[in-house]
Amino acid sequence: MIRFGTVGTGFITEAFIKGAHKSGVMELTALYSRDEEKAQKFLHSMDLNVPVFTSLEEMASSPLIDAAYIASPNAMHSPQAKVFLTHGKHVLVEKAAASNKKELQEVLDLAEKNHLVFMEAMKSLTMPAYVLLKKLLPEIGQVRKYIGNYCQYSSRYDRHKAGEFVNTFQKEFSNGSLLDIGIYPLYIAVDLFGRPEKISAQATILPEGGVDGSGSILLSYKDMEAVILHSKISHSYLPSEIQGEKGSILIDRIGSPTELTLIRRSGEKEVFRPETYEEDMAYEALEFSETIRRGASFSPVSNKALALTVHEIMDEARSQIGLVYPRDLD
Amino acid sequence: MIRFGTVGTGFITEAFIKGAHKSGVMELTALYSRDEEKAQKFLHSMDLNVPVFTSLEEMASSPLIDAAYIASPNAMHSPQAKVFLTHGKHVLVEKAAASNKKELQEVLDLAEKNHLVFMEAMKSLTMPAYVLLKKLLPEIGQVRKYIGNYCQYSSRYDRHKAGEFVNTFQKEFSNGSLLDIGIYPLYIAVDLFGRPEKISAQATILPEGGVDGSGSILLSYKDMEAVILHSKISHSYLPSEIQGEKGSILIDRIGSPTELTLIRRSGEKEVFRPETYEEDMAYEALEFSETIRRGASFSPVSNKALALTVHEIMDEARSQIGLVYPRDLD
């Protein structure tokens, strides 16, 4: 059983704790928050009772935990991960795991040097529907086009427009549409098709906050092409799609796939809904703990080379759209 | 009643004749084909009986026709249009109306000089669902993203792959995915949102024939972005989508729209299926003949500035993907 502490008290932390407990291989044993009261309220709402730390260093050095799950704003991911890795704890960190490739490389190197597991929590890669997708892919023949689509109107965008300071729309937090959600369809592209030969990016930059509200990236490969669509200021009702010469596969939600539709060129249609836990973060918890058991630093599913390539593409896309984070200047 | 002659004996010519007759304002009075026998067979199959010309010049100078509908391979569109315009006939020409912007400009100038109508047959612009789309657009608030998608596996691609010479996959005919079908979602983008500030294109170039089998274009605007997806070597099952801050509109088929789905951010969904002739080319026939009646050279729907901007973008996209047509070198 992996005993873990969390950083962050948002809905994603709650979802992870539920998933981790569902997995049966991870158990919450500590919680960090700068705000003791907020932490107690959070624990109470989940009917949990574990020690609360208001110092990250103290939780990182506590013998109560083997690992940390980090779900703070993006800009804090890698600095916080370093604290845990320095104190001998494994780390699972929400996407984007770092503000840029350089930061990610440092954290990955530190994990490797300290013989600890570091994993970017790209949930989709670990889910049953995605495992099935990889098996189904040969059915559609030579792949010619991938449309990876994640456009979701953020509930916080209204508050942002009303002038409120919302940290998911601020450069200081290394946020924005690409790093927050565009990363999902991008991960799938790189995992399935490898490193593109060329990329072209565009985005709509929001005047307040200065991050990308919406954007698109072209990924050029030798015999195919991919298009990443993402937005936090408008909503899409289209699934993602992989088009092959013999048919296409539709993926319901690229960030947490549960249903695949295979349509052969003949028109024949098959729908696949592999059994999936409602607490779907259980799958990444299982992968994380299995990686620890193996004694490796990186999971074969969400691995070092993959993560670095994804972050390299995001850096290049941000360079093309002129989006510089304060952390890029460090 | 506009009396017209056709150039081309393919399925699209058949569809146009049916649409034109449905419109009640255009009547087939001549047919051109290099092959007399093929022409007679075509007329017989449609239960029509009109004079057949095997010389384009002769049909163009015949008093039997007021106008020509041209549906030959792309490379022949503008040279053939010039023959008719020179002989005082109005011209409706299938998309792409020219191989490049320079060619189009020449034809447009000639039409204007000779006080004749020239129209690129962008059917979708004239259809009831598109007219309705323009009315519905304000419902979704500030538009943030347009996904214009037309990916259709060509029935001729199998023959092309088998080594047969298929003229829809040959540079000599100025064909390929962008000019053949990518032009549809592109026209809608430019008609609705104007000239983009920047474009980026990618494509999969087919080794035999040398044209683009599939491609994508990013169109950057000030406060929004558009993505054009097109393919003749793979099929998409996704509609097109316009995403606004207050909701999204799905368009069933961007090349011949008949159904719109408006989904408001509240989740409220409305489906619109404006009454549409099955012979849907009737609408462009109506627009064409109405333009002739008005005495203008260009229809306000499918007009000169719009056509030139679309062709300029296609030229730029082809330059980026390295696709040069023999006709570009003239």
Coordinates of N, CA and C in Angstrom, one line a residue, chain A residues 106-316:
Chain A
E106 N 14.6 19.0 -15.4 CA 15.3 19.0 -14.1 C 14.6 18.1 -13.1
V107 N 13.3 18.1 -13.1 CA 12.5 17.2 -12.2 C 12.7 15.7 -12.5
L108 N 12.7 15.5 -13.8 CA 12.9 14.1 -14.3 C 14.3 13.6 -13.9
D109 N 15.3 14.4 -14.1 CA 16.6 14.1 -13.8 C 16.8 13.8 -12.3
L110 N 16.1 14.7 -11.5 CA 16.2 14.5 -10.0 C 15.6 13.2 -9.6
A111 N 14.4 12.9 -10.2 CA 13.8 11.6 -9.8 C 14.7 10.4 -10.1
E112 N 15.3 10.5 -11.3 CA 16.1 9.4 -11.8 C 17.4 9.2 -10.8
K113 N 17.9 10.4 -10.5 CA 19.1 10.4 -9.7 C 18.8 9.8 -8.3
N114 N 17.6 10.2 -7.8 CA 17.2 9.7 -6.4 C 16.5 8.4 -6.4
H115 N 16.4 7.8 -7.6 CA 15.7 6.5 -7.7 C 14.3 6.5 -7.2
L116 N 13.6 7.6 -7.6 CA 12.2 7.8 -7.2 C 11.3 7.8 -8.4
V117 N 10.1 7.5 -8.2 CA 9.1 7.6 -9.4 C 8.6 9.0 -9.5
F118 N 8.6 9.5 -10.8 CA 8.0 10.8 -11.1 C 7.0 10.5 -12.3
M119 N 5.8 10.9 -12.1 CA 4.8 10.6 -13.2 C 3.9 11.8 -13.4
E120 N 3.8 12.2 -14.6 CA 2.8 13.3 -15.0 C 1.4 12.5 -15.1
A121 N 0.5 13.1 -14.4 CA -0.8 12.4 -14.3 C -1.7 12.5 -15.5
M122 N -1.3 11.9 -16.6 CA -2.0 11.9 -17.8 C -3.0 10.8 -17.8
K123 N -4.1 11.0 -17.1 CA -5.1 10.0 -16.8 C -5.5 9.1 -18.0
S124 N -5.8 9.8 -19.1 CA -6.3 9.2 -20.3 C -5.4 8.0 -20.7
L125 N -4.1 8.1 -20.6 CA -3.2 7.1 -21.1 C -3.4 5.8 -20.3
T126 N -3.9 5.9 -19.1 CA -4.1 4.7 -18.3 C -5.5 4.1 -18.3
M127 N -6.4 4.7 -19.0 CA -7.8 4.3 -18.9 C -8.1 3.1 -19.9
P128 N -9.0 2.2 -19.5 CA -9.3 1.0 -20.3 C -9.6 1.4 -21.8
A129 N -10.4 2.5 -22.0 CA -10.8 2.8 -23.4 C -9.5 3.1 -24.2
Y130 N -8.5 3.7 -23.6 CA -7.3 4.1 -24.4 C -6.5 2.8 -24.7
V131 N -6.4 1.9 -23.7 CA -5.7 0.7 -23.9 C -6.4 -0.1 -25.1
L132 N -7.7 0.0 -25.1 CA -8.4 -0.7 -26.2 C -8.2 0.1 -27.5
L133 N -8.2 1.4 -27.5 CA -7.9 2.2 -28.7 C -6.6 1.7 -29.4
K134 N -5.6 1.5 -28.6 CA -4.3 1.1 -29.2 C -4.5 -0.3 -29.9
K135 N -5.3 -1.1 -29.3 CA -5.6 -2.5 -30.0 C -6.4 -2.3 -31.2
L136 N -7.3 -1.4 -31.2 CA -8.2 -1.2 -32.4 C -7.6 -0.5 -33.6
L137 N -6.6 0.2 -33.3 CA -6.0 1.1 -34.3 C -5.7 0.4 -35.6
P138 N -5.1 -0.8 -35.6 CA -4.8 -1.4 -36.9 C -6.0 -1.7 -37.8
E139 N -7.2 -1.7 -37.2 CA -8.5 -2.0 -37.9 C -8.8 -0.9 -39.0
I140 N -8.2 0.3 -38.7 CA -8.6 1.4 -39.7 C -7.5 1.6 -40.7
G141 N -6.5 0.7 -40.8 CA -5.5 0.8 -41.8 C -4.6 2.0 -41.6
Q142 N -4.0 2.4 -42.7 CA -3.0 3.5 -42.6 C -3.7 4.8 -42.1
V143 N -3.2 5.3 -41.0 CA -3.8 6.5 -40.4 C -3.4 7.7 -41.2
R144 N -4.4 8.5 -41.5 CA -4.1 9.7 -42.3 C -4.3 11.1 -41.6
K145 N -5.3 11.0 -40.6 CA -5.6 12.3 -39.9 C -6.0 12.0 -38.5
Y146 N -5.5 12.8 -37.5 CA -6.0 12.7 -36.1 C -6.5 14.1 -35.8
I147 N -7.8 14.1 -35.3 CA -8.3 15.3 -34.8 C -8.5 15.2 -33.3
G148 N -7.6 15.8 -32.6 CA -7.7 15.7 -31.1 C -8.3 17.0 -30.6
N149 N -9.5 16.8 -30.0 CA -10.3 18.0 -29.7 C -10.7 18.0 -28.2
Y150 N -10.3 19.1 -27.6 CA -10.8 19.3 -26.2 C -11.1 20.8 -26.0
C151 N -12.3 21.1 -26.2 CA -12.7 22.5 -26.0 C -13.8 22.5 -25.0
Q152 N -13.6 23.2 -23.9 CA -14.5 23.1 -22.8 C -14.6 24.5 -22.1
Y153 N -15.8 25.1 -22.2 CA -16.0 26.4 -21.6 C -15.7 26.3 -20.1
S154 N -14.8 27.1 -19.6 CA -14.4 27.0 -18.2 C -15.4 27.7 -17.4
S155 N -15.9 27.1 -16.3 CA -16.8 27.7 -15.4 C -16.2 29.0 -14.8
R156 N -14.9 29.0 -14.8 CA -14.2 30.2 -14.2 C -14.1 31.3 -15.1
Y157 N -14.3 31.1 -16.4 CA -14.2 32.2 -17.4 C -15.1 33.3 -17.2
D158 N -16.3 33.0 -16.7 CA -17.3 34.1 -16.4 C -16.8 35.0 -15.3
R159 N -16.2 34.4 -14.3 CA -15.6 35.1 -13.2 C -14.4 36.0 -13.7
H160 N -13.6 35.3 -14.5 CA -12.5 36.1 -15.1 C -12.9 37.3 -15.9
K161 N -14.0 37.1 -16.7 CA -14.5 38.2 -17.5 C -15.1 39.3 -16.7
A162 N -15.6 38.9 -15.5 CA -16.2 39.9 -14.6 C -15.1 40.6 -13.8
G163 N -13.8 40.3 -14.1 CA -12.8 41.1 -13.5 C -12.2 40.5 -12.3
E164 N -12.7 39.3 -11.9 CA -12.2 38.6 -10.7 C -10.8 38.0 -11.0
F165 N -9.9 37.9 -10.1 CA -8.6 37.3 -10.3 C -8.8 35.8 -10.2
V166 N -8.7 35.1 -11.3 CA -8.9 33.6 -11.4 C -7.6 33.0 -11.8
N167 N -7.0 32.2 -11.0 CA -5.7 31.7 -11.3 C -5.5 30.8 -12.5
T168 N -6.6 30.3 -13.0 CA -6.5 29.5 -14.2 C -6.4 30.3 -15.5
F169 N -6.4 31.6 -15.4 CA -6.3 32.5 -16.5 C -5.1 33.5 -16.4
Q170 N -4.1 33.1 -15.6 CA -3.0 34.0 -15.3 C -1.6 33.4 -15.7
K171 N -0.9 34.2 -16.4 CA 0.5 33.8 -16.8 C 1.3 33.3 -15.6
E172 N 1.2 34.1 -14.5 CA 2.0 33.8 -13.3 C 1.9 32.3 -12.9
F173 N 0.7 31.7 -13.2 CA 0.5 30.4 -12.8 C 0.8 29.4 -13.9
S174 N 1.3 29.8 -15.0 CA 1.6 29.0 -16.1 C 0.4 28.2 -16.6
N175 N -0.7 29.0 -16.7 CA -2.0 28.3 -17.1 C -2.3 28.7 -18.5
G176 N -3.6 28.4 -18.9 CA -4.1 28.7 -20.2 C -4.6 27.5 -20.8
S177 N -5.2 27.6 -22.0 CA -5.9 26.5 -22.6 C -4.9 25.4 -23.0
L178 N -3.8 25.7 -23.6 CA -2.9 24.6 -24.0 C -2.4 23.8 -22.9
L179 N -1.8 24.4 -21.9 CA -1.2 23.7 -20.8 C -2.3 23.0 -19.9
D180 N -3.5 23.6 -19.8 CA -4.5 23.1 -19.0 C -5.3 21.9 -19.6
I181 N -5.7 22.1 -20.9 CA -6.4 21.0 -21.5 C -6.0 20.6 -22.9
G182 N -5.3 21.5 -23.6 CA -4.8 21.1 -24.9 C -3.8 20.0 -24.8
I183 N -3.1 19.9 -23.6 CA -2.2 18.9 -23.4 C -2.7 17.4 -23.5
Y184 N -4.0 17.3 -23.3 CA -4.6 15.9 -23.4 C -4.6 15.4 -24.8
P185 N -5.2 16.1 -25.8 CA -5.2 15.6 -27.1 C -3.7 15.5 -27.7
L186 N -2.9 16.4 -27.2 CA -1.5 16.4 -27.6 C -0.7 15.2 -27.2
Y187 N -1.0 14.8 -25.9 CA -0.3 13.6 -25.4 C -0.7 12.3 -26.2
I188 N -1.9 12.3 -26.6 CA -2.4 11.1 -27.4 C -1.7 11.1 -28.7
A189 N -1.6 12.3 -29.4 CA -0.9 12.4 -30.7 C 0.5 11.8 -30.6
V190 N 1.2 12.3 -29.5 CA 2.7 11.9 -29.4 C 2.8 10.5 -29.0
D191 N 1.9 10.0 -28.2 CA 2.0 8.6 -27.8 C 1.7 7.7 -28.9
L192 N 0.7 8.0 -29.8 CA 0.3 7.1 -30.9 C 1.2 7.3 -32.1
F193 N 1.6 8.5 -32.4 CA 2.3 8.8 -33.7 C 3.7 9.3 -33.6
G194 N 4.2 9.6 -32.4 CA 5.5 10.0 -32.2 C 5.7 11.5 -32.3
R195 N 7.0 11.8 -32.5 CA 7.4 13.2 -32.6 C 7.1 13.8 -34.0
P196 N 6.3 14.8 -34.1 CA 6.0 15.4 -35.5 C 7.3 16.0 -36.1
E197 N 7.2 16.1 -37.4 CA 8.3 16.7 -38.1 C 8.3 18.2 -38.1
K198 N 7.1 18.7 -37.9 CA 6.9 20.2 -37.9 C 5.6 20.5 -37.1
I199 N 5.6 21.6 -36.5 CA 4.4 22.1 -35.8 C 4.1 23.5 -36.2
S200 N 2.8 23.9 -36.2 CA 2.3 25.3 -36.4 C 1.2 25.5 -35.4
A201 N 1.3 26.6 -34.7 CA 0.3 26.9 -33.7 C -0.3 28.3 -33.8
Q202 N -1.5 28.4 -33.4 CA -2.2 29.7 -33.4 C -3.0 29.7 -32.1
A203 N -3.4 30.9 -31.6 CA -4.2 31.0 -30.4 C -4.9 32.3 -30.3
T204 N -5.9 32.3 -29.5 CA -6.5 33.6 -29.1 C -6.0 33.9 -27.7
I205 N -5.3 35.0 -27.6 CA -4.7 35.4 -26.3 C -5.7 36.3 -25.6
L206 N -6.0 36.0 -24.4 CA -7.0 36.9 -23.6 C -6.3 38.2 -23.2
P207 N -6.9 39.3 -23.4 CA -6.3 40.6 -23.0 C -5.9 40.6 -21.5
E208 N -6.9 40.2 -20.7 CA -6.6 40.2 -19.2 C -5.9 38.8 -18.9
G209 N -4.9 38.8 -18.1 CA -4.2 37.6 -17.7 C -3.2 37.2 -18.7
G210 N -3.4 37.4 -20.0 CA -2.4 37.2 -21.0 C -2.2 35.8 -21.4
V211 N -3.0 34.8 -21.0 CA -2.9 33.4 -21.4 C -3.7 33.2 -22.6
D212 N -3.5 32.0 -23.2 CA -4.3 31.6 -24.4 C -5.7 31.1 -23.9
G213 N -6.7 31.7 -24.5 CA -8.1 31.2 -24.1 C -8.5 30.0 -25.0
S214 N -7.9 30.0 -26.2 CA -8.2 29.0 -27.2 C -7.1 28.9 -28.1
G215 N -6.9 27.7 -28.7 CA -5.8 27.6 -29.7 C -5.9 26.3 -30.5
S216 N -5.1 26.2 -31.5 CA -5.0 25.0 -32.4 C -3.6 24.8 -32.8
I217 N -3.2 23.5 -32.9 CA -1.8 23.2 -33.4 C -1.9 22.2 -34.5
L218 N -1.2 22.4 -35.5 CA -1.0 21.4 -36.6 C 0.3 20.6 -36.3
L219 N 0.2 19.3 -36.4 CA 1.4 18.4 -36.2 C 1.6 17.7 -37.5
S220 N 2.7 17.9 -38.2 CA 2.9 17.3 -39.5 C 3.8 16.0 -39.3
Y221 N 3.3 14.9 -39.9 CA 4.1 13.7 -39.9 C 4.4 13.3 -41.3
K222 N 5.1 12.2 -41.5 CA 5.5 11.8 -42.8 C 4.3 11.5 -43.7
D223 N 3.5 10.6 -43.2 CA 2.4 10.1 -44.1 C 1.0 10.5 -43.5
M224 N 1.0 11.4 -42.5 CA -0.3 11.7 -41.9 C -0.2 13.1 -41.3
E225 N -1.3 13.6 -40.8 CA -1.2 14.9 -40.1 C -2.2 14.9 -38.9
A226 N -1.9 15.6 -37.9 CA -2.7 15.7 -36.7 C -3.0 17.2 -36.5
V227 N -4.2 17.4 -35.9 CA -4.7 18.7 -35.5 C -5.2 18.7 -34.1
I228 N -4.6 19.6 -33.3 CA -5.0 19.7 -31.9 C -5.9 20.9 -31.7
L229 N -7.1 20.7 -31.2 CA -8.0 21.8 -31.0 C -8.3 21.9 -29.5
H230 N -8.2 23.1 -29.0 CA -8.4 23.3 -27.5 C -9.0 24.7 -27.2
S231 N -9.8 24.7 -26.2 CA -10.3 26.0 -25.8 C -10.9 26.0 -24.4
K232 N -10.8 27.1 -23.7 CA -11.4 27.2 -22.4 C -12.5 28.3 -22.4
I233 N -12.7 28.9 -23.6 CA -13.6 30.0 -23.7 C -14.8 29.7 -24.7
S234 N -14.8 28.5 -25.1 CA -15.9 28.0 -26.0 C -16.0 26.5 -25.9
H235 N -17.1 26.0 -26.2 CA -17.3 24.5 -26.0 C -17.5 23.8 -27.3
S236 N -17.0 22.6 -27.3 CA -17.1 21.7 -28.5 C -18.0 20.5 -28.2
Y237 N -18.9 20.2 -29.1 CA -19.7 19.0 -28.9 C -19.3 17.9 -29.9
L238 N -18.1 18.0 -30.4 CA -17.5 17.0 -31.3 C -16.6 16.1 -30.5
P239 N -16.7 14.8 -30.8 CA -15.7 13.8 -30.3 C -14.3 14.1 -31.0
S240 N -13.3 13.4 -30.5 CA -12.0 13.3 -31.3 C -12.1 12.2 -32.3
E241 N -11.3 12.2 -33.3 CA -11.4 11.2 -34.4 C -10.0 10.9 -34.9
I242 N -9.8 9.6 -35.2 CA -8.7 9.1 -35.9 C -9.1 8.6 -37.2
Q243 N -8.7 9.1 -38.3 CA -9.1 8.7 -39.6 C -8.0 7.9 -40.3
G244 N -8.4 6.6 -40.7 CA -7.5 5.8 -41.4 C -8.1 5.5 -42.8
E245 N -7.3 4.9 -43.6 CA -7.8 4.6 -45.0 C -8.9 3.6 -45.0
K246 N -9.0 2.8 -44.0 CA -10.0 1.7 -43.9 C -11.2 2.0 -43.0
G247 N -11.1 3.2 -42.3 CA -12.2 3.5 -41.4 C -11.7 4.6 -40.4
S248 N -12.6 4.9 -39.5 CA -12.3 6.0 -38.5 C -12.7 5.5 -37.1
I249 N -12.0 6.0 -36.1 CA -12.4 5.7 -34.7 C -12.7 7.1 -34.1
L250 N -13.9 7.1 -33.5 CA -14.3 8.3 -32.7 C -14.0 8.0 -31.2
I251 N -13.5 9.0 -30.5 CA -13.2 8.9 -29.1 C -14.1 9.9 -28.4
D252 N -14.9 9.5 -27.5 CA -15.9 10.4 -26.9 C -15.3 11.6 -26.2
R253 N -14.4 11.4 -25.3 CA -13.7 12.5 -24.5 C -12.3 12.2 -24.4
I254 N -11.5 13.0 -25.1 CA -10.0 12.7 -25.2 C -9.3 12.8 -23.9
G255 N -9.9 13.5 -22.9 CA -9.3 13.7 -21.6 C -9.6 12.5 -20.6
S256 N -10.7 11.9 -20.9 CA -11.1 10.7 -20.0 C -12.0 9.8 -20.9
P257 N -11.4 9.1 -21.8 CA -12.2 8.3 -22.8 C -12.9 7.2 -22.2
T258 N -14.1 7.0 -22.5 CA -14.9 5.8 -22.0 C -15.6 5.1 -23.2
E259 N -15.7 5.7 -24.3 CA -16.5 5.1 -25.4 C -15.7 5.3 -26.7
L260 N -15.6 4.2 -27.5 CA -14.9 4.3 -28.8 C -16.0 3.9 -29.8
T261 N -16.0 4.5 -31.0 CA -16.9 4.1 -32.1 C -16.0 3.8 -33.3
L262 N -16.0 2.6 -33.7 CA -15.2 2.2 -34.9 C -16.2 2.2 -36.1
I263 N -15.9 3.0 -37.1 CA -16.8 3.0 -38.3 C -15.9 2.6 -39.5
R264 N -16.2 1.4 -40.0 CA -15.4 0.9 -41.1 C -15.9 1.6 -42.4
R265 N -15.1 1.6 -43.4 CA -15.4 2.3 -44.7 C -16.7 1.7 -45.3
S266 N -17.0 0.5 -45.0 CA -18.3 -0.1 -45.5 C -19.5 0.5 -44.8
G267 N -19.3 1.3 -43.7 CA -20.4 1.8 -43.0 C -20.7 1.1 -41.7
E268 N -20.1 -0.1 -41.6 CA -20.3 -1.0 -40.4 C -19.8 -0.2 -39.2
K269 N -20.6 -0.2 -38.1 CA -20.3 0.6 -37.0 C -20.3 -0.3 -35.7
E270 N -19.2 -0.1 -34.9 CA -19.2 -0.9 -33.6 C -18.9 0.1 -32.5
V271 N -19.6 0.0 -31.4 CA -19.4 0.9 -30.3 C -18.8 0.1 -29.2
F272 N -17.7 0.6 -28.6 CA -17.0 -0.1 -27.5 C -17.1 0.7 -26.2
R273 N -17.6 0.1 -25.1 CA -17.6 0.8 -23.9 C -17.0 -0.1 -22.8
P274 N -15.6 -0.1 -22.8 CA -15.0 -1.0 -21.8 C -15.4 -0.6 -20.4
E275 N -15.5 -1.6 -19.6 CA -15.9 -1.3 -18.2 C -14.9 -0.3 -17.5
T276 N -15.4 0.7 -16.9 CA -14.5 1.8 -16.4 C -15.0 2.2 -15.0
Y277 N -14.1 2.3 -14.1 CA -14.5 2.8 -12.8 C -15.0 4.2 -12.9
E278 N -16.1 4.6 -12.2 CA -16.5 5.9 -12.1 C -15.4 6.8 -11.6
E279 N -14.7 6.3 -10.6 CA -13.5 7.0 -10.0 C -12.3 6.7 -10.9
D280 N -12.3 7.4 -12.0 CA -11.4 7.0 -13.1 C -9.9 7.3 -12.9
M281 N -9.7 8.1 -11.8 CA -8.3 8.3 -11.5 C -7.6 7.1 -10.8
A282 N -8.4 6.1 -10.6 CA -7.9 4.9 -10.0 C -6.8 4.3 -10.9
Y283 N -7.0 4.5 -12.3 CA -6.1 3.8 -13.2 C -4.7 4.4 -13.2
E284 N -4.6 5.7 -13.0 CA -3.3 6.3 -12.9 C -2.7 6.0 -11.5
A285 N -3.5 5.9 -10.5 CA -3.0 5.4 -9.2 C -2.4 4.0 -9.3
L286 N -3.1 3.2 -10.0 CA -2.6 1.8 -10.2 C -1.3 1.8 -11.0
E287 N -1.2 2.6 -12.0 CA 0.0 2.7 -12.8 C 1.2 3.2 -12.0
F288 N 0.9 4.2 -11.2 CA 1.9 4.9 -10.4 C 2.5 3.9 -9.3
S289 N 1.6 3.2 -8.7 CA 2.0 2.3 -7.6 C 2.7 1.1 -8.2
E290 N 2.3 0.7 -9.4 CA 3.0 -0.5 -10.1 C 4.4 -0.1 -10.5
T291 N 4.6 1.2 -10.8 CA 5.9 1.7 -11.2 C 6.8 1.7 -10.0
I292 N 6.2 2.1 -8.9 CA 7.0 2.1 -7.6 C 7.4 0.6 -7.3
R293 N 6.5 -0.3 -7.4 CA 6.7 -1.7 -7.1 C 7.9 -2.2 -8.0
R294 N 7.9 -1.8 -9.3 CA 8.9 -2.2 -10.2 C 10.3 -1.7 -9.9
G295 N 10.3 -0.6 -9.2 CA 11.6 0.0 -8.9 C 12.1 0.9 -10.0
A296 N 11.3 1.3 -10.9 CA 11.7 2.1 -12.0 C 11.4 3.6 -11.7
S297 N 12.0 4.5 -12.4 CA 11.7 5.9 -12.1 C 10.5 6.4 -12.9
F298 N 10.3 5.7 -14.1 CA 9.2 6.2 -14.9 C 8.3 5.1 -15.4
S299 N 7.0 5.3 -15.4 CA 6.1 4.3 -15.9 C 6.3 4.2 -17.4
P300 N 6.1 3.0 -17.9 CA 6.2 2.8 -19.4 C 5.0 3.5 -20.1
V301 N 4.0 3.7 -19.4 CA 2.8 4.3 -20.0 C 3.0 5.8 -20.1
S302 N 3.3 6.5 -19.0 CA 3.5 7.9 -19.1 C 4.9 8.2 -18.8
N303 N 5.7 8.1 -19.8 CA 7.2 8.0 -19.6 C 8.0 9.3 -19.9
K304 N 9.2 9.2 -19.6 CA 10.1 10.4 -19.7 C 10.2 10.9 -21.1
A305 N 10.5 10.1 -22.1 CA 10.6 10.6 -23.5 C 9.3 11.2 -24.0
L306 N 8.2 10.5 -23.7 CA 6.9 11.0 -24.1 C 6.6 12.4 -23.5
A307 N 6.8 12.5 -22.1 CA 6.5 13.8 -21.4 C 7.4 14.9 -22.0
L308 N 8.7 14.6 -22.2 CA 9.6 15.6 -22.7 C 9.2 16.1 -24.1
T309 N 8.8 15.1 -25.0 CA 8.4 15.5 -26.3 C 7.1 16.4 -26.3
V310 N 6.2 16.0 -25.4 CA 5.0 16.8 -25.3 C 5.3 18.2 -24.8
H311 N 6.2 18.3 -23.8 CA 6.5 19.7 -23.3 C 7.3 20.5 -24.3
E312 N 8.1 19.8 -25.1 CA 8.9 20.5 -26.1 C 7.9 21.1 -27.2
I313 N 6.9 20.3 -27.5 CA 5.9 20.8 -28.5 C 5.2 22.0 -27.9
M314 N 4.8 21.9 -26.6 CA 4.1 23.0 -26.0 C 5.0 24.3 -25.9
D315 N 6.3 24.1 -25.6 CA 7.2 25.2 -25.6 C 7.2 25.9 -27.0
E316 N 7.3 25.0 -28.1 CA 7.4 25.6 -29.4 C 6.1 26.3 -29.8

